[in-house]
Amino acid sequence: MRILVVEDDAPLAEVLRRGLVEDGYATDVVGKLADAMHAVDTNDYDLVVLDRGLPDGDGRDLCARMRSNGDGTAVLMLTARDGLGDKVEGLDAGADDYLTKPFDYPELTARMRALLRRPTSAQAPILIHGTLEMDPASRRVSRSSITIPLTAREFSLLEMMMRAPEATHARTDLLEHVWDANYDGLSNVVDVHIANLRRKLELSGQDDPIETVRGVGYRLRPQSTS
Ligand code: CA
């Protein structure tokens, strides 16, 4: 098992490195976002322990970039803040779990073991609807084999629809599942994101796969079974 630790707090990074090496993990440590981006591009990790507050940026950006590149490596995000918003943002960016600082080393390794036991993306089912394909594990979406980069929320909206392709999804259901419970922003936020999603899915020159159900919400356009 090879682990990347992205942590700019040098004493903490050293504690983690020593502990993980002692526990038998091959462990690389970097302290900057740029070095972390280079490391994940160059090496094949089983898990990334990712601090959010880095001197040259937000760890969340690394996670989002990995997911948009189709990299499904487990990410355990560390955050110094314990606000719900920070956790939601981390998970939206594609993190698999988060741990709030300060934490005990045994809790970190317990969470790591849980993530490493997770089925790999190769075993996870691919969702297919017509020419549209979604791999929930790597968070990759493609249409006729052309990869379509989506934001975390666009992905979540499409995932809800692809997991229940026959159903009509009410705006309120989509809002509840994709935004956190305390969301009190614009009421048309679902429509705005669906419009962006449609625009991206149509870029490949194909039909709009999403139908508007007037007064209710959205569903996937039924596929002919011929
Ligand atoms: Ca930090």
CSV table of C-alpha atoms and ligand atoms in Angstrom, one decimal:
chain,number,residue,atom,x,y,z
A,1,MET,CA,0.0,0.0,0.0
A,2,ARG,CA,1.4,3.4,-1.0
A,3,ILE,CA,0.2,6.5,0.7
A,4,LEU,CA,0.7,10.2,-0.1
A,5,VAL,CA,0.5,12.6,2.9
A,6,VAL,CA,-0.1,16.2,1.9
A,7,GLU,CA,0.5,18.2,5.0
A,8,ASP,CA,2.5,21.5,5.4
A,9,ASP,CA,2.7,21.3,9.2
A,10,ALA,CA,6.2,19.8,9.4
A,11,PRO,CA,6.0,18.3,12.9
A,12,LEU,CA,2.6,16.7,12.2
A,13,ALA,CA,3.7,15.5,8.8
A,14,GLU,CA,6.7,13.8,10.4
A,15,VAL,CA,4.6,12.1,13.1
A,16,LEU,CA,2.3,10.8,10.3
A,17,ARG,CA,5.2,9.6,8.1
A,18,ARG,CA,6.9,7.7,11.0
A,19,GLY,CA,3.6,6.1,12.1
A,20,LEU,CA,2.6,5.1,8.7
A,21,VAL,CA,6.0,3.7,7.8
A,22,GLU,CA,6.0,1.8,11.1
A,23,ASP,CA,2.6,0.4,10.2
A,24,GLY,CA,4.0,-0.9,6.9
A,25,TYR,CA,2.7,1.7,4.4
A,26,ALA,CA,5.0,3.1,1.7
A,27,THR,CA,4.6,6.8,2.5
A,28,ASP,CA,5.5,9.9,0.6
A,29,VAL,CA,5.1,13.3,2.2
A,30,VAL,CA,4.8,16.7,0.5
A,31,GLY,CA,3.9,20.1,2.0
A,32,LYS,CA,2.7,22.0,-1.1
A,33,LEU,CA,-0.3,21.7,-3.4
A,34,ALA,CA,2.0,21.9,-6.5
A,35,ASP,CA,4.2,19.1,-5.2
A,36,ALA,CA,1.1,17.0,-4.4
A,37,MET,CA,-0.3,17.5,-7.9
A,38,HIS,CA,3.0,16.4,-9.4
A,39,ALA,CA,3.1,13.4,-7.0
A,40,VAL,CA,-0.3,12.0,-7.9
A,41,ASP,CA,0.4,12.5,-11.6
A,42,THR,CA,3.7,10.6,-11.3
A,43,ASN,CA,2.8,7.8,-8.9
A,44,ASP,CA,0.0,5.4,-8.3
A,45,TYR,CA,-1.2,5.8,-4.7
A,46,ASP,CA,-3.7,3.7,-2.8
A,47,LEU,CA,-4.8,6.6,-0.6
A,48,VAL,CA,-4.1,10.3,-0.2
A,49,VAL,CA,-4.2,12.0,3.2
A,50,LEU,CA,-4.9,15.6,2.2
A,51,ASP,CA,-4.7,18.7,4.4
A,52,ARG,CA,-7.0,21.5,3.1
A,53,GLY,CA,-5.0,24.5,4.2
A,54,LEU,CA,-1.8,24.5,2.2
A,55,PRO,CA,0.6,27.4,1.6
A,56,ASP,CA,0.0,27.5,-2.1
A,57,GLY,CA,-3.7,26.6,-2.2
A,58,ASP,CA,-6.7,24.5,-1.0
A,59,GLY,CA,-6.2,20.8,-0.8
A,60,ARG,CA,-9.7,20.5,-2.2
A,61,ASP,CA,-8.4,21.6,-5.6
A,62,LEU,CA,-6.2,18.6,-5.8
A,63,CYS,CA,-9.1,16.3,-5.0
A,64,ALA,CA,-11.3,17.9,-7.5
A,65,ARG,CA,-8.6,17.7,-10.2
A,66,MET,CA,-8.0,14.0,-9.4
A,67,ARG,CA,-11.7,13.2,-9.8
A,68,SER,CA,-12.0,15.2,-13.1
A,69,ASN,CA,-9.0,13.2,-14.4
A,70,GLY,CA,-10.9,10.0,-13.6
A,71,ASP,CA,-8.5,9.2,-10.7
A,72,GLY,CA,-10.6,7.3,-8.1
A,73,THR,CA,-7.8,7.0,-5.4
A,74,ALA,CA,-9.2,7.2,-1.9
A,75,VAL,CA,-8.9,10.7,-0.4
A,76,LEU,CA,-9.1,11.3,3.4
A,77,MET,CA,-9.3,15.0,3.9
A,78,LEU,CA,-7.9,16.8,6.9
A,79,THR,CA,-9.5,20.0,8.0
A,80,ALA,CA,-8.7,22.4,10.8
A,81,ARG,CA,-12.2,23.7,10.7
A,82,ASP,CA,-15.2,21.8,11.9
A,83,GLY,CA,-18.0,23.8,10.2
A,84,LEU,CA,-20.5,21.7,8.2
A,85,GLY,CA,-19.8,23.8,5.2
A,86,ASP,CA,-16.1,22.8,5.1
A,87,LYS,CA,-17.0,19.1,5.3
A,88,VAL,CA,-19.6,19.4,2.6
A,89,GLU,CA,-17.2,21.3,0.4
A,90,GLY,CA,-14.6,18.5,0.9
A,91,LEU,CA,-17.0,15.8,0.1
A,92,ASP,CA,-18.4,17.7,-2.9
A,93,ALA,CA,-14.8,17.9,-4.3
A,94,GLY,CA,-14.8,14.1,-4.2
A,95,ALA,CA,-13.1,13.3,-0.9
A,96,ASP,CA,-14.2,9.9,0.6
A,97,ASP,CA,-14.0,10.9,4.2
A,98,TYR,CA,-12.7,13.7,6.4
A,99,LEU,CA,-11.1,14.1,9.7
A,100,THR,CA,-11.1,17.3,11.8
A,101,LYS,CA,-7.9,18.4,13.4
A,102,PRO,CA,-6.8,17.8,16.0
A,103,PHE,CA,-7.2,14.0,15.7
A,104,ASP,CA,-5.7,10.9,17.3
A,105,TYR,CA,-3.4,8.8,15.2
A,106,PRO,CA,-5.4,5.6,15.8
A,107,GLU,CA,-8.5,7.4,14.4
A,108,LEU,CA,-6.6,8.3,11.3
A,109,THR,CA,-5.4,4.8,10.7
A,110,ALA,CA,-8.9,3.3,11.4
A,111,ARG,CA,-10.4,5.6,8.8
A,112,MET,CA,-7.6,4.8,6.4
A,113,ARG,CA,-8.2,1.0,6.8
A,114,ALA,CA,-11.9,1.5,6.2
A,115,LEU,CA,-11.2,3.4,2.9
A,116,LEU,CA,-8.6,0.9,1.8
A,117,ARG,CA,-11.1,-2.0,2.3
A,118,ARG,CA,-13.5,-0.3,-0.1
A,119,PRO,CA,-14.1,-2.1,-3.4
A,120,THR,CA,-11.9,-0.7,-6.1
A,121,SER,CA,-13.4,1.1,-9.1
A,122,ALA,CA,-12.9,-2.0,-11.2
A,123,GLN,CA,-15.6,-3.8,-9.1
A,124,ALA,CA,-18.0,-0.9,-9.0
A,125,PRO,CA,-20.9,-0.9,-11.4
A,126,ILE,CA,-20.9,1.5,-14.4
A,127,LEU,CA,-24.2,3.2,-14.9
A,128,ILE,CA,-25.4,3.3,-18.5
A,129,HIS,CA,-28.3,5.2,-20.1
A,130,GLY,CA,-28.2,5.3,-23.9
A,131,THR,CA,-24.9,6.7,-25.0
A,132,LEU,CA,-24.3,8.1,-21.5
A,133,GLU,CA,-21.9,6.3,-19.2
A,134,MET,CA,-21.1,7.1,-15.6
A,135,ASP,CA,-18.5,5.5,-13.4
A,136,PRO,CA,-19.4,6.5,-9.8
A,137,ALA,CA,-16.1,5.2,-8.3
A,138,SER,CA,-13.9,7.4,-10.5
A,139,ARG,CA,-16.6,10.1,-11.0
A,140,ARG,CA,-16.1,9.9,-14.7
A,141,VAL,CA,-18.9,10.7,-17.1
A,142,SER,CA,-18.7,10.1,-20.9
A,143,ARG,CA,-21.0,10.2,-23.8
A,144,SER,CA,-20.2,7.9,-26.8
A,145,SER,CA,-16.8,7.5,-25.1
A,146,ILE,CA,-16.0,11.2,-25.0
A,147,THR,CA,-15.2,12.2,-21.4
A,148,ILE,CA,-17.4,15.1,-20.1
A,149,PRO,CA,-15.9,17.0,-17.2
A,150,LEU,CA,-18.6,17.9,-14.6
A,151,THR,CA,-18.6,19.8,-11.4
A,152,ALA,CA,-19.3,17.9,-8.2
A,153,ARG,CA,-22.9,19.1,-8.1
A,154,GLU,CA,-23.6,18.4,-11.8
A,155,PHE,CA,-22.2,15.0,-11.2
A,156,SER,CA,-24.4,14.4,-8.2
A,157,LEU,CA,-27.5,15.6,-10.0
A,158,LEU,CA,-26.8,13.3,-13.0
A,159,GLU,CA,-25.9,10.4,-10.6
A,160,MET,CA,-29.3,10.7,-8.9
A,161,MET,CA,-31.1,10.5,-12.2
A,162,MET,CA,-29.0,7.7,-13.6
A,163,ARG,CA,-29.5,5.6,-10.4
A,164,ALA,CA,-33.3,5.8,-11.0
A,165,PRO,CA,-33.6,6.4,-14.7
A,166,GLU,CA,-37.4,5.7,-14.8
A,167,ALA,CA,-38.2,8.2,-12.0
A,168,THR,CA,-39.2,11.8,-12.2
A,169,HIS,CA,-37.1,13.7,-9.7
A,170,ALA,CA,-38.8,16.6,-8.0
A,171,ARG,CA,-36.7,19.8,-7.7
A,172,THR,CA,-37.0,19.6,-3.9
A,173,ASP,CA,-35.6,16.0,-3.9
A,174,LEU,CA,-32.7,17.0,-6.1
A,175,LEU,CA,-32.0,20.0,-3.9
A,176,GLU,CA,-32.1,18.0,-0.7
A,177,HIS,CA,-29.7,15.3,-2.0
A,178,VAL,CA,-27.2,17.5,-3.7
A,179,TRP,CA,-27.1,20.5,-1.5
A,180,ASP,CA,-26.8,20.3,2.3
A,181,ALA,CA,-29.8,20.6,4.5
A,182,ASN,CA,-29.1,24.1,5.5
A,183,TYR,CA,-28.9,25.5,2.0
A,184,ASP,CA,-30.9,28.7,1.8
A,185,GLY,CA,-29.6,30.2,-1.4
A,186,LEU,CA,-31.4,30.8,-4.7
A,187,SER,CA,-34.5,28.6,-5.2
A,188,ASN,CA,-33.7,28.1,-8.9
A,189,VAL,CA,-30.3,26.7,-8.1
A,190,VAL,CA,-31.4,23.2,-9.4
A,191,ASP,CA,-32.6,24.7,-12.7
A,192,VAL,CA,-29.3,26.6,-13.1
A,193,HIS,CA,-27.2,23.5,-12.6
A,194,ILE,CA,-29.4,21.3,-14.8
A,195,ALA,CA,-29.1,23.9,-17.5
A,196,ASN,CA,-25.3,23.7,-17.2
A,197,LEU,CA,-25.4,20.0,-17.2
A,198,ARG,CA,-27.5,19.9,-20.3
A,199,ARG,CA,-25.2,22.2,-22.1
A,200,LYS,CA,-22.2,20.0,-21.3
A,201,LEU,CA,-24.0,16.8,-22.2
A,202,GLU,CA,-25.1,18.3,-25.6
A,203,LEU,CA,-21.6,19.4,-26.4
A,204,SER,CA,-21.0,16.1,-28.0
A,205,GLY,CA,-23.6,16.9,-30.6
A,206,GLN,CA,-26.2,14.6,-29.3
A,207,ASP,CA,-29.8,15.1,-28.0
A,208,ASP,CA,-30.6,16.5,-24.6
A,209,PRO,CA,-30.8,13.4,-22.4
A,210,ILE,CA,-32.8,15.2,-19.7
A,211,GLU,CA,-36.5,15.9,-19.9
A,212,THR,CA,-38.3,18.6,-18.0
A,213,VAL,CA,-41.5,17.4,-16.4
A,214,ARG,CA,-43.5,20.6,-16.2
A,215,GLY,CA,-44.4,21.7,-12.6
A,216,VAL,CA,-42.5,18.7,-11.1
A,217,GLY,CA,-38.8,18.4,-12.0
A,218,TYR,CA,-36.6,16.3,-14.3
A,219,ARG,CA,-36.1,12.8,-15.5
A,220,LEU,CA,-33.9,11.1,-18.1
A,221,ARG,CA,-35.4,10.8,-21.5
A,222,PRO,CA,-36.6,7.2,-21.9
A,223,GLN,CA,-34.3,5.1,-24.2
A,224,SER,CA,-35.8,3.0,-26.9
A,225,THR,CA,-35.0,-0.7,-26.3
A,226,SER,CA,-34.9,-1.7,-30.0
B,1,CA,CA,-2.1,23.2,6.8
